[in-house]
Short mmCIF file of C-alpha atoms in Angstrom, two decimals:
data_model
loop_
_atom_site.label_atom_id
_atom_site.label_comp_id
_atom_site.label_asym_id
_atom_site.label_seq_id
_atom_site.Cartn_x
_atom_site.Cartn_y
_atom_site.Cartn_z
CA MET U 1 0.09 0.15 0.11
CA SER U 2 1.49 3.06 -0.89
CA ALA U 3 2.48 5.67 1.71
CA ASN U 4 2.07 9.04 -0.29
CA PRO U 5 -1.14 10.72 0.42
CA ALA U 6 -3.85 11.26 -1.94
CA PRO U 7 -3.44 14.56 -4.38
CA GLY U 8 -4.49 17.58 -2.28
CA SER U 9 -4.02 16.26 1.13
CA ARG U 10 -0.38 17.13 1.77
CA ARG U 11 0.10 17.84 5.42
CA GLY U 12 0.49 21.47 6.52
CA ILE U 13 -1.58 24.67 6.11
CA ARG U 14 -3.85 24.77 3.15
CA PRO U 15 -3.86 28.21 1.45
CA LEU U 16 -7.31 28.60 2.28
CA TYR U 17 -6.67 28.48 5.77
CA LEU U 18 -4.14 31.45 5.36
CA VAL U 19 -6.61 34.17 4.86
CA PRO U 20 -8.42 34.04 8.11
CA LEU U 21 -4.88 33.98 9.76
CA VAL U 22 -3.82 36.81 8.02
CA LEU U 23 -6.62 38.77 8.89
CA LEU U 24 -6.04 38.26 12.48
CA ALA U 25 -2.60 39.68 12.51
CA VAL U 26 -3.74 42.50 10.63
CA LEU U 27 -6.56 43.08 13.16
CA ALA U 28 -3.82 42.78 16.27
CA GLY U 29 -1.54 45.04 14.40
CA TYR U 30 -4.19 47.54 14.30
CA LEU U 31 -5.24 47.07 18.02
CA ILE U 32 -1.95 47.58 19.33
CA ALA U 33 -1.53 50.50 17.13
CA ALA U 34 -4.62 51.78 18.27
CA SER U 35 -3.84 51.32 21.60
CA ARG U 36 -0.49 53.36 21.28
CA HIS U 37 -1.92 56.14 18.75
CA ASP U 38 1.66 56.33 17.33
CA GLY U 39 3.79 53.69 18.42
CA THR U 40 6.14 55.83 20.84
CA THR U 41 7.42 54.86 24.01
CA PRO U 42 5.84 56.73 27.11
CA ALA U 43 8.90 58.85 27.36
CA ASP U 44 8.77 59.97 23.69
CA ASP U 45 5.07 60.98 24.32
CA ALA U 46 6.11 63.01 27.39
CA LYS U 47 8.85 64.86 25.43
CA VAL U 48 6.27 65.22 22.55
CA ALA U 49 3.69 66.59 24.54
CA ALA U 50 6.31 68.88 26.42
CA ALA U 51 7.28 70.42 23.13
CA SER U 52 3.83 70.74 21.72
CA LYS U 53 2.70 73.09 24.44
CA VAL U 54 5.03 75.88 22.93
CA THR U 55 2.60 76.70 20.63
CA ARG U 56 1.50 80.68 21.52
CA ALA U 57 2.86 83.51 19.89
CA SER U 58 1.79 85.90 21.85
CA GLY U 59 0.37 86.49 25.68
CA ASP U 60 1.62 86.64 29.15
CA SER U 61 3.07 84.12 30.92
CA VAL U 62 3.16 82.86 34.53
CA ILE U 63 6.58 82.15 36.61
CA HIS U 64 7.08 79.15 38.97
CA SER U 65 10.50 78.62 40.76
CA ASP U 66 12.35 75.30 39.49
CA ASP U 67 13.23 74.49 43.00
CA ASN U 68 10.30 75.20 44.54
CA SER U 69 11.75 77.74 46.63
CA GLY U 70 8.56 80.04 45.93
CA ALA U 71 10.33 82.98 44.21
CA VAL U 72 12.50 83.50 41.03
CA ASN U 73 15.18 85.75 40.80
CA LEU U 74 15.12 88.73 38.35
CA ARG U 75 19.07 89.49 37.09
CA SER U 76 20.39 92.31 35.36
CA CYS U 77 21.69 89.84 32.30
CA PRO U 78 21.58 86.31 31.28
CA GLY U 79 23.79 84.22 33.63
CA LEU U 80 24.81 83.80 37.09
CA PRO U 81 28.03 85.56 38.71
CA THR U 82 31.39 84.20 37.73
CA PHE U 83 32.67 81.69 40.00
CA GLY U 84 34.22 83.37 42.71
CA GLN U 85 32.99 86.40 42.26
CA THR U 86 29.87 88.11 44.47
CA THR U 87 28.69 90.54 41.55
CA GLY U 88 27.96 89.98 37.86
CA CYS U 89 24.28 89.56 36.87
CA ASP U 90 22.87 90.73 39.72
CA ILE U 91 19.56 90.14 41.26
CA VAL U 92 17.23 93.33 40.16
CA ASP U 93 14.19 91.60 41.73
CA ARG U 94 12.74 88.79 43.52
CA LEU U 95 9.50 87.69 41.67
CA PRO U 96 7.09 85.28 43.75
CA ASP U 97 5.78 82.14 42.17
CA GLY U 98 2.71 83.31 40.18
CA THR U 99 3.93 86.64 39.10
CA VAL U 100 2.84 87.20 35.29
CA VAL U 101 5.68 88.42 33.16
CA THR U 102 5.59 89.27 29.16
CA MET U 103 8.44 87.16 27.65
CA GLU U 104 10.15 89.44 25.25
CA CYS U 105 13.16 87.50 23.75
CA TRP U 106 15.52 84.60 24.30
CA ILE U 107 19.32 84.45 24.46
CA ASP U 108 21.75 81.30 25.28
CA SER U 109 24.46 82.49 27.79
CA GLY U 110 26.48 80.67 30.35
CA THR U 111 25.93 77.18 32.01
CA VAL U 112 23.83 76.89 35.30
CA PRO U 113 25.21 74.63 37.99
CA GLY U 114 23.20 71.31 38.18
CA ARG U 115 21.89 71.79 34.77
CA ALA U 116 22.97 69.96 31.61
CA SER U 117 25.66 71.99 29.80
CA THR U 118 23.20 72.59 26.82
CA ASP U 119 20.59 74.00 28.73
CA ARG U 120 21.76 77.76 29.07
CA ARG U 121 18.91 79.46 27.79
CA TRP U 122 17.46 82.91 29.09
CA PHE U 123 14.50 85.10 28.61
CA LEU U 124 14.46 88.81 29.10
CA VAL U 125 11.02 89.40 30.45
CA THR U 126 8.80 92.48 31.64
CA THR U 127 6.75 92.10 35.00
CA ALA U 128 3.05 92.93 34.52
CA ALA U 129 0.88 94.40 36.91
CA GLY U 130 0.74 92.35 40.23
CA ALA U 131 4.49 92.19 40.30
CA PRO U 132 6.49 93.66 43.40
CA HIS U 133 7.64 96.36 40.65
CA PRO U 134 5.28 96.15 37.52
CA GLY U 135 7.36 97.14 34.17
CA ARG U 136 10.74 96.29 35.67
CA ARG U 137 12.66 94.30 32.94
CA GLY U 138 15.33 91.40 33.19
CA TYR U 139 16.49 87.65 32.70
CA VAL U 140 14.85 84.47 33.98
CA PHE U 141 16.27 81.06 33.48
CA SER U 142 14.01 79.28 30.97
CA ALA U 143 13.35 76.38 33.70
CA GLU U 144 11.66 79.32 35.85
CA ILE U 145 9.05 79.50 33.18
CA PRO U 146 6.88 76.29 32.76
CA VAL U 147 7.07 74.95 29.36
CA SER U 148 3.14 75.19 29.19
CA GLU U 149 3.50 78.86 29.82
CA GLN U 150 6.33 79.85 27.39
CA VAL U 151 5.87 82.30 24.42
CA ARG U 152 7.60 82.07 21.15
CA THR U 153 9.72 85.00 21.04
CA PRO U 154 12.58 86.41 18.68
CA TRP U 155 16.36 86.07 19.54
CA CYS U 156 17.60 89.11 21.73
CA SER U 157 19.47 91.11 19.16
CA ASN U 158 21.57 93.91 20.44
CA ASP U 159 19.22 96.47 19.06
CA LEU U 160 16.16 94.93 20.79
CA THR U 161 17.91 94.40 24.17
CA ASN U 162 19.11 97.92 24.45
CA ARG U 163 15.55 98.95 23.55
CA LEU U 164 13.93 97.24 25.97
CA LEU U 165 16.63 97.82 28.68
CA THR U 166 16.21 101.54 28.34
CA GLU U 167 12.87 102.33 28.19
CA PRO U 168 11.79 103.75 31.48
CA GLU U 169 9.84 101.63 33.62
CA PRO U 170 6.03 102.62 33.90
CA ALA U 171 4.78 104.71 36.77
CA ALA U 172 2.10 102.80 39.38
CA SER U 173 -1.47 103.89 39.06
CA PRO U 174 -2.37 106.74 40.99
CA SER U 175 -4.30 106.45 44.36
CA PRO U 176 -8.00 107.13 43.73
CA PRO U 177 -8.87 110.34 44.72
CA THR U 178 -10.45 111.24 47.92
CA ALA U 179 -13.97 111.87 48.45
CA PRO U 180 -14.66 115.53 49.62
CA ALA U 181 -15.80 116.15 52.91
CA ALA U 182 -19.59 116.80 53.47
CA THR U 183 -20.62 120.45 53.57
CA PRO U 184 -21.70 121.21 57.11
CA SER U 185 -25.80 121.80 56.89
CA SER U 186 -27.10 125.03 57.16
CA ALA U 187 -29.09 124.38 60.38
CA SER U 188 -25.92 124.41 62.29
CA PRO U 189 -24.86 127.59 63.57
CA THR U 190 -21.43 127.27 64.35
CA PRO U 191 -20.25 124.07 62.67
CA GLU U 192 -16.92 122.53 63.86
CA PRO U 193 -14.03 123.06 61.42
CA PRO U 194 -13.33 119.67 59.54
CA VAL U 195 -10.49 117.39 61.15
CA VAL U 196 -7.51 117.20 58.74
CA ILE U 197 -5.91 114.24 58.98
CA VAL U 198 -2.10 114.25 57.97
CA ASP U 199 -0.16 110.94 57.00
CA PRO U 200 2.93 110.33 58.89
CA PRO U 201 6.07 110.78 56.85
CA SER U 202 7.28 107.91 54.88
CA GLU U 203 10.37 106.34 56.28
CA SER U 204 12.16 105.75 53.02
CA PRO U 205 11.98 107.64 49.97
CA ARG U 206 9.75 106.77 47.21
CA THR U 207 11.41 105.28 43.95
CA HIS U 208 9.84 104.35 40.72
CA GLU U 209 6.50 104.38 42.03
CA SER U 210 6.25 108.24 41.31
CA THR U 211 6.76 110.01 38.14
CA SER U 212 7.20 113.17 39.84
CA THR U 213 10.01 112.26 42.38
CA LYS U 214 11.57 109.85 39.63
CA PRO U 215 15.32 111.67 38.27
CA SER U 216 15.52 112.01 34.73
CA PRO U 217 18.00 109.44 33.06
CA PRO U 218 21.52 110.59 33.60
CA ALA U 219 23.20 112.08 29.95
CA ALA U 220 25.19 109.49 28.17
CA ILE U 221 28.72 108.58 29.57
CA TRP U 222 31.36 107.85 26.99
CA VAL U 223 34.60 106.31 27.66
CA THR U 224 37.57 105.89 25.23
CA VAL U 225 39.61 102.35 24.47
CA ASP U 226 43.24 102.06 25.17
CA ASN U 227 44.51 99.03 24.12
CA ARG U 228 48.18 99.31 25.02
CA VAL U 229 50.47 97.04 27.25
CA THR U 230 53.36 97.59 29.05
CA ASN U 231 57.20 97.77 27.17
CA GLY U 232 59.35 97.41 29.65
CA ALA U 233 60.29 100.13 32.42
CA THR U 234 59.04 103.23 31.04
CA GLU U 235 57.06 102.57 27.46
CA MET U 236 53.65 101.31 26.42
CA ARG U 237 52.71 100.07 23.17
CA GLU U 238 49.60 99.03 21.32
CA ASP U 239 48.68 95.30 21.73
CA THR U 240 48.23 94.60 17.84
CA ALA U 241 48.45 90.97 18.43
CA HIS U 242 45.70 90.87 20.89
CA PRO U 243 42.90 93.75 20.17
CA ALA U 244 40.40 94.41 23.06
CA TYR U 245 36.75 93.02 22.64
CA LEU U 246 33.52 92.83 24.29
CA SER U 247 32.49 90.17 26.20
CA ASP U 248 29.20 88.54 27.25
CA GLN U 249 30.26 88.22 31.23
CA PRO U 250 33.28 89.81 33.00
CA VAL U 251 35.87 87.19 32.53
CA LYS U 252 38.99 87.21 30.44
CA ARG U 253 40.13 85.28 27.37
CA CYS U 254 36.56 85.12 26.14
CA LYS U 255 37.83 84.37 22.58
CA ALA U 256 39.46 80.96 23.73
CA GLN U 257 36.80 79.59 25.95
CA GLU U 258 34.23 76.75 24.53
CA PRO U 259 32.06 77.88 23.56
CA ALA U 260 33.32 81.43 22.97
CA CYS U 261 31.75 84.30 25.28
CA ASN U 262 33.07 87.60 23.39
CA VAL U 263 30.83 89.54 21.37
CA PRO U 264 31.92 89.62 17.68
CA GLY U 265 34.00 92.45 16.14
CA ASP U 266 37.21 94.03 17.80
CA LEU U 267 37.97 97.22 19.32
CA SER U 268 40.70 99.89 18.78
CA SER U 269 42.26 102.39 20.77
CA GLY U 270 40.78 105.77 20.41
CA GLN U 271 37.06 104.26 19.80
CA ARG U 272 34.68 105.91 21.69
CA LEU U 273 31.70 103.89 23.75
CA THR U 274 28.87 104.36 26.20
CA ALA U 275 29.32 103.02 29.38
CA LEU U 276 25.88 101.65 30.78
CA CYS U 277 26.99 100.09 34.10
CA GLN U 278 29.86 98.52 36.01
CA THR U 279 30.40 95.24 37.88
CA SER U 280 33.48 93.37 39.33
CA GLY U 281 34.90 90.12 37.38
CA ASP U 282 38.15 88.41 36.75
CA ARG U 283 41.67 90.72 37.39
CA ILE U 284 43.21 91.84 34.20
CA THR U 285 46.74 93.82 34.02
CA ASN U 286 48.09 95.50 31.02
CA GLY U 287 51.45 94.12 32.37
CA GLN U 288 53.82 90.99 32.53
CA ASP U 289 53.00 89.07 35.58
CA ASN U 290 55.75 86.28 34.55
CA SER U 291 58.39 89.32 34.73
CA THR U 292 59.62 92.33 36.99
CA VAL U 293 60.83 94.33 34.09
CA ASP U 294 57.87 96.44 33.80
CA ASP U 295 57.18 96.71 37.69
CA SER U 296 58.17 100.42 37.71
CA ASN U 297 56.39 101.26 34.44
CA PRO U 298 54.27 104.03 35.26
CA GLY U 299 51.34 103.04 32.91
CA LEU U 300 51.31 99.53 34.79
CA ASP U 301 47.79 98.75 35.89
CA GLU U 302 45.52 96.19 37.22
CA SER U 303 41.98 95.86 38.18
CA THR U 304 38.81 93.52 38.63
CA LEU U 305 36.33 96.55 37.50
CA TRP U 306 34.38 95.92 34.40
CA TYR U 307 32.07 98.04 32.39
CA ARG U 308 29.07 97.19 30.18
CA LEU U 309 29.47 99.12 26.85
CA ARG U 310 27.55 100.05 23.78
CA THR U 311 29.17 100.59 20.42
CA ASP U 312 27.80 102.98 18.03
CA ASP U 313 26.38 100.38 15.92
CA GLY U 314 24.46 98.54 18.96
CA ARG U 315 26.40 95.93 20.24
CA THR U 316 26.85 95.77 23.89
CA GLY U 317 29.24 93.55 26.08
CA TYR U 318 31.78 93.65 29.30
CA LEU U 319 35.00 95.29 29.02
CA SER U 320 37.99 95.59 31.69
CA VAL U 321 38.67 99.06 32.43
CA ILE U 322 42.26 98.35 32.05
CA TRP U 323 41.76 98.38 28.12
CA LEU U 324 40.11 102.20 28.60
CA THR U 325 41.99 105.20 28.98
CA PRO U 326 43.33 105.83 32.68
CA ALA U 327 40.97 108.41 33.47
CA ASP U 328 37.96 106.31 32.57
CA ARG U 329 38.92 103.45 35.35
CA SER U 330 37.44 104.79 38.54
CA GLY U 331 34.13 103.72 38.08
CA LEU U 332 32.58 107.18 36.67
CA GLY U 333 29.70 106.88 39.01
CA LEU U 334 28.15 104.09 37.07
CA PRO U 335 24.97 101.98 38.71
CA ALA U 336 25.99 98.42 39.42
CA CYS U 337 24.99 96.22 36.49
#
């Protein structure tokens, strides 16, 4: 008797049976895809959801401290004080959580301790009504404005930054007028004189809240670049190999850092710039620290004082006073940065 099966009775899955199996597989794939929506992992979903929240092109934002301390520092420039320094990017206000601000522009600055090296974005904001000082402007770290509250803004160009930071703060709304005293009745033969209540004098002078007492902006203060270094015991020479330049922070060798923190464009001796404010930073000297040959040079100088300056074309940045004429190195009564 033959062991071969009859034609059409080969063992295995017949083609007819493949159809329902394929349909089941397709259905299972569809159900899995539908349950995942887009086939991404939960982590990817969180990233997409967070990124999709920054969709507003206008409107105000509410700040919240990233460390849950209850307040956010509003700083004079985008960054923290240089390591070892107590000044630089000073705190100009403390904003309680829930303060409403208007995001003006963004800029990437120095790294922030405890954050990734790529996490260096800062926002220039204007505080809204209800803030401790409505209308005050300054920088806050991006993590202090939740992603869901962020608004798309332009890059903080020099022109935009200078315009925003030099605009005067708006005065606080005036107090409502006091209702006039009631007229004494004609039936009273001898009306008592009205009692006048005089408020006690304020313990501290009013500041920006009153336009009547707010001083006029000071006249522009000009300084002159002097990019000379010592040349022996008595002479000074132009340092043509190392022209002066503005920096994003008051630190030396900004061009050589990674990433570089210099403002594009060099300065030359005799160039005039507008001085905006002063702060302390790295020690700078125009002499030779590794030699005594210039110790008696009358032009030898050193300082940790830096100015924030603005060029005629609108660039702003820090420059050590050592690279200015000696008469411009004393602080000039500039406000703190």
